[in-house]
């Protein structure tokens, strides 16, 4: 096996490892060095870590287990001191490693301006976890001030994060407007205004003279005599490729390590990737080209042909509320013309730069909904002469072209090879062919092509293809949009969130042309659910988009008090738990009710008392029963073989196992399970979302029952022999529902829509089943936690009034 | 006017709300996506639902009990519903939230 040594565990090398291990896991024996004492993580996500939206653990892309599972030797926290290309060894502080292929992925370092005081403690760059932690520590003191030097992407994200942490923040920028490499003056001005509105002070044309402090940073002095107090100074003045190793090893250098289109350096066995690379006079600082490079390098190393090309890059700022987009070239020049649109009241500014009837640059502020369309025009070099007059108004004003807000025009513009039905791999051309062959209805298309015949999420698209092809001859059955904020249906929104990789609520509102600034009480909980279900690791759950019960983890009652219900796994409890429940009930004057799901409900608790009663119940070892969620509620059981003379299996034990596996997961609507020890069905499993009947030969799993507004018996899904199989099938079913169900459709409604046959077909494939379980487990790694403990620890203040003015004089 | 300090903008979650307790009832203080603040009575004009527990969208609030929607600016019920909640002056100054306590008393009295 060939020996590969990688120096640097950043985003480029992380992606490289993934590609290699997906394609050919045993191709190389890999050793990876990293100067940071840790492995690969998503550096872009340091901003959310700084802002307090994420923990570091959540942005780790490869953990210790991953390296171990893939037989990768890690040498983290160890510096590489040299490379001996003659002997083909990498020299680390703790010894040498031989290589057949060497990958340099040393990245870059922040540029620290060598002004007086730059080496004082408290001056940090913004590159790694240490920097981020230093900023978080500084922000622990609420009165503290921060100065950020540099008003580019990184500096502004640092500033917004520090402000979110409660610090007084000043941004110093040397140019006349913020983000001067990406924005023009007008957009920079709007950005500055928006930042100032959120309490960030911005000084442009700022010449920093020195950083002053005795033993640590105390203030920053500007040329004009301005003094700014500072407990921390963040230098975000740019990055420099970290190329010392490559230089010392005698590789061909420019501003960074020179590589060819296969990422090879001047030494055929040494490759370089990422920010330490120079290709065709370009160096790289954004993540998209790094990922391209990683893919090309992986292919090259695996002996496949691939070529790296520099592509157009667009920029968006990850600061909530500052909507800006910039792409291409917008410098002034001969033969270049501007098209500018301003709406001061809406704070919208758009500028397009046209040269030779081609769009070459775009800057947008305040309304970036059409940015992808413009970016596409830039990338493709589309001739815009015909649409010039209406170009700036975006795709909806172009007859028939582009990814328009008018869905029919968008479908008309799709190429024939565009995939319409993902389940059955049917492209637009197949459907058109069927229509040309005489098919005129949705059912006809389903029979002829299988499109829309499986999960049904593409039904809207298929109908649109029919409408576009048949014109007036076809009438789309009007599916209802989610709410008045959008024309899209739940299914459309789910599909587009996946297809366009929309990972935040503002992205959904922008890209899907929401008609309201931030949705309403109908669409926001749905969108919040879709995002957390599709992107559990990337999306940050938004409590303000949840119905009160889920926000406060208790059921609101008609008088504004709440009911609290601890979890009783599989309906089992203990005398000690009952004592704790009784004590809490007495202490908080609760009414006590045994529920239909084998649990105890404590009613009439005041909101302010919630953290206290949770804390008491937590102390007795109990967690939230989620009696209020669109998520797993109860697993009802009978006593099974433990006690019953008819019981055939350990139904209580199985119920507890299933509940422990599934609790905490969010679903389109509530999910209830039942496990009965024999066909006498004392747990009433046959009217649950998932029911299990234990029999002598094993377990009968049935799904899609209901005992609410509708009463419906479950239908058989599968019979299996072991508890492990029950767990796998049930988890996979729940995950399939999570990924495909419409928000607020119970499982039985969803199954009726997609058809039980399709559900069976999907789940009977063991690979699909395992993949569903894996995705469920990933989601659980984030969401399976006791919300009571979490809120007591992190949010107890929010349950109290912001202020108590009852003592203020009422005259 | 008696501007009374009730906390900072960051004490209220984005697109969320907190209440201020007073001797004459609870006031809900809302923060919109645009970092604007509004103060209203915490009681829905319909069945007294706690408005501070609703979903804030645009400059509106949806009551958590029966989904009545009110304008935070005018206090008027939106859509087909008829009703009005009381609004109170509130402002941000140097990062502090100030509520006009005189107005609270005057409107209750």
mmCIF file of C-alpha atoms in Angstrom, chain A residues 320-524:
data_model
loop_
_atom_site.group_PDB
_atom_site.id
_atom_site.type_symbol
_atom_site.label_atom_id
_atom_site.label_comp_id
_atom_site.label_asym_id
_atom_site.label_seq_id
_atom_site.Cartn_x
_atom_site.Cartn_y
_atom_site.Cartn_z
ATOM 1 C CA UNK A 320 -27.938 37.830 10.039
ATOM 2 C CA UNK A 321 -29.914 40.797 8.816
ATOM 3 C CA UNK A 322 -27.196 42.050 6.458
ATOM 4 C CA UNK A 323 -28.296 40.741 3.112
ATOM 5 C CA UNK A 324 -25.588 41.229 0.625
ATOM 6 C CA UNK A 325 -24.312 39.497 -2.444
ATOM 7 C CA UNK A 326 -21.363 40.199 -4.629
ATOM 8 C CA UNK A 327 -19.930 38.351 -7.601
ATOM 9 C CA UNK A 328 -17.643 38.943 -10.517
ATOM 10 C CA UNK A 329 -15.842 42.111 -11.394
ATOM 11 C CA UNK A 330 -17.368 45.481 -10.637
ATOM 12 C CA UNK A 331 -14.430 47.798 -10.997
ATOM 13 C CA UNK A 332 -14.979 50.692 -13.341
ATOM 14 C CA UNK A 333 -13.348 50.369 -16.704
ATOM 15 C CA UNK A 334 -13.595 51.387 -20.300
ATOM 16 C CA UNK A 335 -16.479 49.828 -22.180
ATOM 17 C CA UNK A 336 -18.205 48.837 -18.954
ATOM 18 C CA UNK A 337 -21.683 50.053 -18.174
ATOM 19 C CA UNK A 338 -23.606 50.101 -14.956
ATOM 20 C CA UNK A 339 -27.245 49.339 -14.382
ATOM 21 C CA UNK A 340 -28.251 50.569 -10.951
ATOM 22 C CA UNK A 341 -31.453 50.167 -8.982
ATOM 23 C CA UNK A 342 -32.090 51.907 -5.683
ATOM 24 C CA UNK A 343 -35.003 51.941 -3.325
ATOM 25 C CA UNK A 344 -33.980 53.929 -0.276
ATOM 26 C CA UNK A 345 -37.157 53.197 1.664
ATOM 27 C CA UNK A 346 -36.737 49.433 1.344
ATOM 28 C CA UNK A 347 -32.974 49.853 1.693
ATOM 29 C CA UNK A 348 -32.436 47.923 -1.502
ATOM 30 C CA UNK A 349 -29.518 48.557 -3.810
ATOM 31 C CA UNK A 350 -28.570 46.574 -6.888
ATOM 32 C CA UNK A 351 -25.852 47.205 -9.403
ATOM 33 C CA UNK A 352 -25.049 45.192 -12.479
ATOM 34 C CA UNK A 353 -21.926 45.653 -14.558
ATOM 35 C CA UNK A 354 -22.273 44.886 -18.241
ATOM 36 C CA UNK A 355 -19.524 44.572 -20.814
ATOM 37 C CA UNK A 356 -20.088 43.551 -24.451
ATOM 38 C CA UNK A 357 -23.673 42.506 -23.686
ATOM 39 C CA UNK A 358 -22.469 40.109 -21.020
ATOM 40 C CA UNK A 359 -23.020 40.454 -17.291
ATOM 41 C CA UNK A 360 -19.601 40.482 -15.618
ATOM 42 C CA UNK A 361 -20.376 41.635 -12.098
ATOM 43 C CA UNK A 362 -23.205 42.119 -9.657
ATOM 44 C CA UNK A 363 -23.542 43.744 -6.262
ATOM 45 C CA UNK A 364 -26.758 43.499 -4.325
ATOM 46 C CA UNK A 365 -27.773 44.740 -0.937
ATOM 47 C CA UNK A 366 -31.047 44.328 0.901
ATOM 48 C CA UNK A 367 -32.669 42.065 -1.685
ATOM 49 C CA UNK A 368 -30.579 39.150 -2.834
ATOM 50 C CA UNK A 369 -33.407 36.855 -3.880
ATOM 51 C CA UNK A 370 -32.301 36.834 -7.510
ATOM 52 C CA UNK A 371 -28.605 36.507 -6.787
ATOM 53 C CA UNK A 372 -28.328 32.915 -7.995
ATOM 54 C CA UNK A 373 -29.879 33.828 -11.301
ATOM 55 C CA UNK A 374 -27.488 36.742 -11.829
ATOM 56 C CA UNK A 375 -24.569 34.599 -10.750
ATOM 57 C CA UNK A 376 -25.602 32.020 -13.343
ATOM 58 C CA UNK A 377 -25.600 34.704 -16.060
ATOM 59 C CA UNK A 378 -22.094 35.740 -15.035
ATOM 60 C CA UNK A 379 -20.784 32.171 -14.958
ATOM 61 C CA UNK A 380 -22.318 31.198 -18.253
ATOM 62 C CA UNK A 381 -21.468 34.440 -20.027
ATOM 63 C CA UNK A 382 -25.059 34.655 -21.273
ATOM 64 C CA UNK A 383 -25.827 37.266 -23.913
ATOM 65 C CA UNK A 384 -28.164 39.693 -22.152
ATOM 66 C CA UNK A 385 -28.829 42.112 -24.994
ATOM 67 C CA UNK A 386 -32.448 41.020 -25.413
ATOM 68 C CA UNK A 387 -33.361 41.363 -21.755
ATOM 69 C CA UNK A 388 -31.247 44.365 -20.984
ATOM 70 C CA UNK A 389 -34.193 46.661 -20.282
ATOM 71 C CA UNK A 390 -35.641 44.432 -17.601
ATOM 72 C CA UNK A 391 -32.468 42.651 -16.524
ATOM 73 C CA UNK A 392 -32.196 44.350 -13.162
ATOM 74 C CA UNK A 393 -35.713 43.303 -12.169
ATOM 75 C CA UNK A 394 -34.601 39.709 -12.166
ATOM 76 C CA UNK A 395 -35.784 36.465 -13.665
ATOM 77 C CA UNK A 396 -39.509 36.942 -13.086
ATOM 78 C CA UNK A 397 -39.491 39.728 -15.653
ATOM 79 C CA UNK A 398 -37.791 37.679 -18.346
ATOM 80 C CA UNK A 399 -40.228 35.905 -20.604
ATOM 81 C CA UNK A 400 -39.765 32.204 -20.140
ATOM 82 C CA UNK A 401 -36.139 32.253 -19.109
ATOM 83 C CA UNK A 402 -34.244 31.564 -15.938
ATOM 84 C CA UNK A 403 -35.159 30.126 -12.565
ATOM 85 C CA UNK A 404 -38.143 32.391 -12.385
ATOM 86 C CA UNK A 405 -40.494 32.902 -9.495
ATOM 87 C CA UNK A 406 -43.163 31.784 -11.934
ATOM 88 C CA UNK A 407 -42.841 28.029 -11.537
ATOM 89 C CA UNK A 408 -44.111 27.281 -15.036
ATOM 90 C CA UNK A 409 -41.459 29.436 -16.652
ATOM 91 C CA UNK A 410 -38.857 27.742 -14.492
ATOM 92 C CA UNK A 411 -40.002 24.312 -15.581
ATOM 93 C CA UNK A 412 -40.139 25.409 -19.212
ATOM 94 C CA UNK A 413 -36.534 26.497 -18.925
ATOM 95 C CA UNK A 414 -35.304 23.174 -17.537
ATOM 96 C CA UNK A 415 -33.149 21.164 -19.929
ATOM 97 C CA UNK A 416 -34.458 17.791 -21.121
ATOM 98 C CA UNK A 417 -31.945 15.892 -19.016
ATOM 99 C CA UNK A 418 -33.034 17.624 -15.792
ATOM 100 C CA UNK A 419 -34.124 15.035 -13.260
ATOM 101 C CA UNK A 420 -37.743 15.418 -12.234
ATOM 102 C CA UNK A 421 -38.354 12.293 -10.165
ATOM 103 C CA UNK A 422 -35.465 11.390 -7.907
ATOM 104 C CA UNK A 423 -37.007 8.135 -6.670
ATOM 105 C CA UNK A 424 -37.204 6.569 -10.108
ATOM 106 C CA UNK A 425 -34.586 8.598 -11.971
ATOM 107 C CA UNK A 426 -36.994 10.084 -14.503
ATOM 108 C CA UNK A 427 -35.835 13.166 -16.398
ATOM 109 C CA UNK A 428 -37.880 15.854 -18.090
ATOM 110 C CA UNK A 429 -37.196 14.364 -21.536
ATOM 111 C CA UNK A 430 -38.776 11.020 -20.531
ATOM 112 C CA UNK A 431 -41.960 12.769 -19.466
ATOM 113 C CA UNK A 432 -42.105 14.901 -22.615
ATOM 114 C CA UNK A 433 -41.678 11.733 -24.686
ATOM 115 C CA UNK A 434 -44.590 10.116 -22.857
ATOM 116 C CA UNK A 435 -46.735 13.205 -23.431
ATOM 117 C CA UNK A 436 -45.817 13.236 -27.113
ATOM 118 C CA UNK A 437 -46.857 9.583 -27.133
ATOM 119 C CA UNK A 438 -50.348 10.619 -26.108
ATOM 120 C CA UNK A 439 -50.291 10.721 -22.296
ATOM 121 C CA UNK A 440 -52.413 13.577 -20.963
ATOM 122 C CA UNK A 441 -52.841 13.057 -17.242
ATOM 123 C CA UNK A 442 -50.784 12.756 -14.113
ATOM 124 C CA UNK A 443 -51.858 9.153 -13.697
ATOM 125 C CA UNK A 444 -50.823 8.488 -17.276
ATOM 126 C CA UNK A 445 -47.356 9.880 -16.615
ATOM 127 C CA UNK A 446 -47.154 7.759 -13.488
ATOM 128 C CA UNK A 447 -48.008 4.582 -15.352
ATOM 129 C CA UNK A 448 -45.860 5.333 -18.371
ATOM 130 C CA UNK A 449 -42.700 6.712 -16.736
ATOM 131 C CA UNK A 450 -43.008 5.943 -13.002
ATOM 132 C CA UNK A 451 -42.373 9.663 -12.309
ATOM 133 C CA UNK A 452 -44.279 10.806 -9.212
ATOM 134 C CA UNK A 453 -45.313 7.183 -8.628
ATOM 135 C CA UNK A 454 -43.181 6.743 -5.500
ATOM 136 C CA UNK A 455 -42.845 9.323 -2.751
ATOM 137 C CA UNK A 456 -44.861 11.886 -4.696
ATOM 138 C CA UNK A 457 -42.819 14.944 -3.737
ATOM 139 C CA UNK A 458 -42.216 15.657 -7.433
ATOM 140 C CA UNK A 459 -45.918 15.594 -8.297
ATOM 141 C CA UNK A 460 -46.048 19.382 -8.593
ATOM 142 C CA UNK A 461 -43.135 19.366 -11.010
ATOM 143 C CA UNK A 462 -44.639 16.612 -13.160
ATOM 144 C CA UNK A 463 -47.890 18.539 -13.353
ATOM 145 C CA UNK A 464 -45.995 21.618 -14.398
ATOM 146 C CA UNK A 465 -44.243 19.687 -17.166
ATOM 147 C CA UNK A 466 -47.681 18.525 -18.291
ATOM 148 C CA UNK A 467 -49.017 22.075 -18.187
ATOM 149 C CA UNK A 468 -46.065 23.467 -20.108
ATOM 150 C CA UNK A 469 -46.359 20.741 -22.758
ATOM 151 C CA UNK A 470 -50.136 20.588 -23.119
ATOM 152 C CA UNK A 471 -50.870 24.260 -22.570
ATOM 153 C CA UNK A 472 -54.539 24.942 -21.935
ATOM 154 C CA UNK A 473 -55.317 21.283 -22.391
ATOM 155 C CA UNK A 474 -54.150 20.557 -18.882
ATOM 156 C CA UNK A 475 -55.329 22.039 -15.655
ATOM 157 C CA UNK A 476 -53.148 21.696 -12.597
ATOM 158 C CA UNK A 477 -55.051 20.569 -9.577
ATOM 159 C CA UNK A 478 -54.335 23.485 -7.305
ATOM 160 C CA UNK A 479 -52.362 22.231 -4.318
ATOM 161 C CA UNK A 480 -52.697 24.690 -1.523
ATOM 162 C CA UNK A 481 -49.672 26.811 -0.694
ATOM 163 C CA UNK A 482 -48.376 26.612 2.894
ATOM 164 C CA UNK A 483 -49.811 30.010 3.804
ATOM 165 C CA UNK A 484 -50.193 33.500 2.444
ATOM 166 C CA UNK A 485 -46.433 34.114 2.702
ATOM 167 C CA UNK A 486 -45.668 31.921 -0.317
ATOM 168 C CA UNK A 487 -47.215 30.327 -3.408
ATOM 169 C CA UNK A 488 -45.303 27.122 -2.789
ATOM 170 C CA UNK A 489 -46.743 23.974 -1.274
ATOM 171 C CA UNK A 490 -45.164 22.112 1.615
ATOM 172 C CA UNK A 491 -43.870 19.517 -0.835
ATOM 173 C CA UNK A 492 -42.302 22.175 -3.080
ATOM 174 C CA UNK A 493 -40.593 23.830 -0.142
ATOM 175 C CA UNK A 494 -39.203 20.500 1.106
ATOM 176 C CA UNK A 495 -37.907 19.665 -2.352
ATOM 177 C CA UNK A 496 -36.337 23.096 -2.923
ATOM 178 C CA UNK A 497 -34.686 23.161 0.503
ATOM 179 C CA UNK A 498 -32.908 19.939 -0.439
ATOM 180 C CA UNK A 499 -32.222 20.781 -4.085
ATOM 181 C CA UNK A 500 -30.909 24.265 -3.474
ATOM 182 C CA UNK A 501 -29.235 23.294 -0.190
ATOM 183 C CA UNK A 502 -30.995 26.053 1.706
ATOM 184 C CA UNK A 503 -29.770 25.818 5.270
ATOM 185 C CA UNK A 504 -31.188 28.852 7.057
ATOM 186 C CA UNK A 505 -34.601 30.435 7.334
ATOM 187 C CA UNK A 506 -33.485 33.700 5.698
ATOM 188 C CA UNK A 507 -32.114 31.604 2.812
ATOM 189 C CA UNK A 508 -35.538 30.012 2.374
ATOM 190 C CA UNK A 509 -37.311 33.372 2.500
ATOM 191 C CA UNK A 510 -34.875 34.924 0.049
ATOM 192 C CA UNK A 511 -34.366 32.129 -2.430
ATOM 193 C CA UNK A 512 -37.971 30.988 -2.506
ATOM 194 C CA UNK A 513 -39.279 34.548 -2.764
ATOM 195 C CA UNK A 514 -41.322 34.669 0.444
ATOM 196 C CA UNK A 515 -43.789 37.539 0.315
ATOM 197 C CA UNK A 516 -43.374 38.530 3.959
ATOM 198 C CA UNK A 517 -40.162 39.611 5.689
ATOM 199 C CA UNK A 518 -39.946 36.598 7.975
ATOM 200 C CA UNK A 519 -42.915 34.355 7.484
ATOM 201 C CA UNK A 520 -45.796 33.879 9.893
ATOM 202 C CA UNK A 521 -47.015 31.523 12.601
ATOM 203 C CA UNK A 522 -48.047 28.984 9.966
ATOM 204 C CA UNK A 523 -44.970 28.693 7.746
ATOM 205 C CA UNK A 524 -42.192 29.422 10.221
#
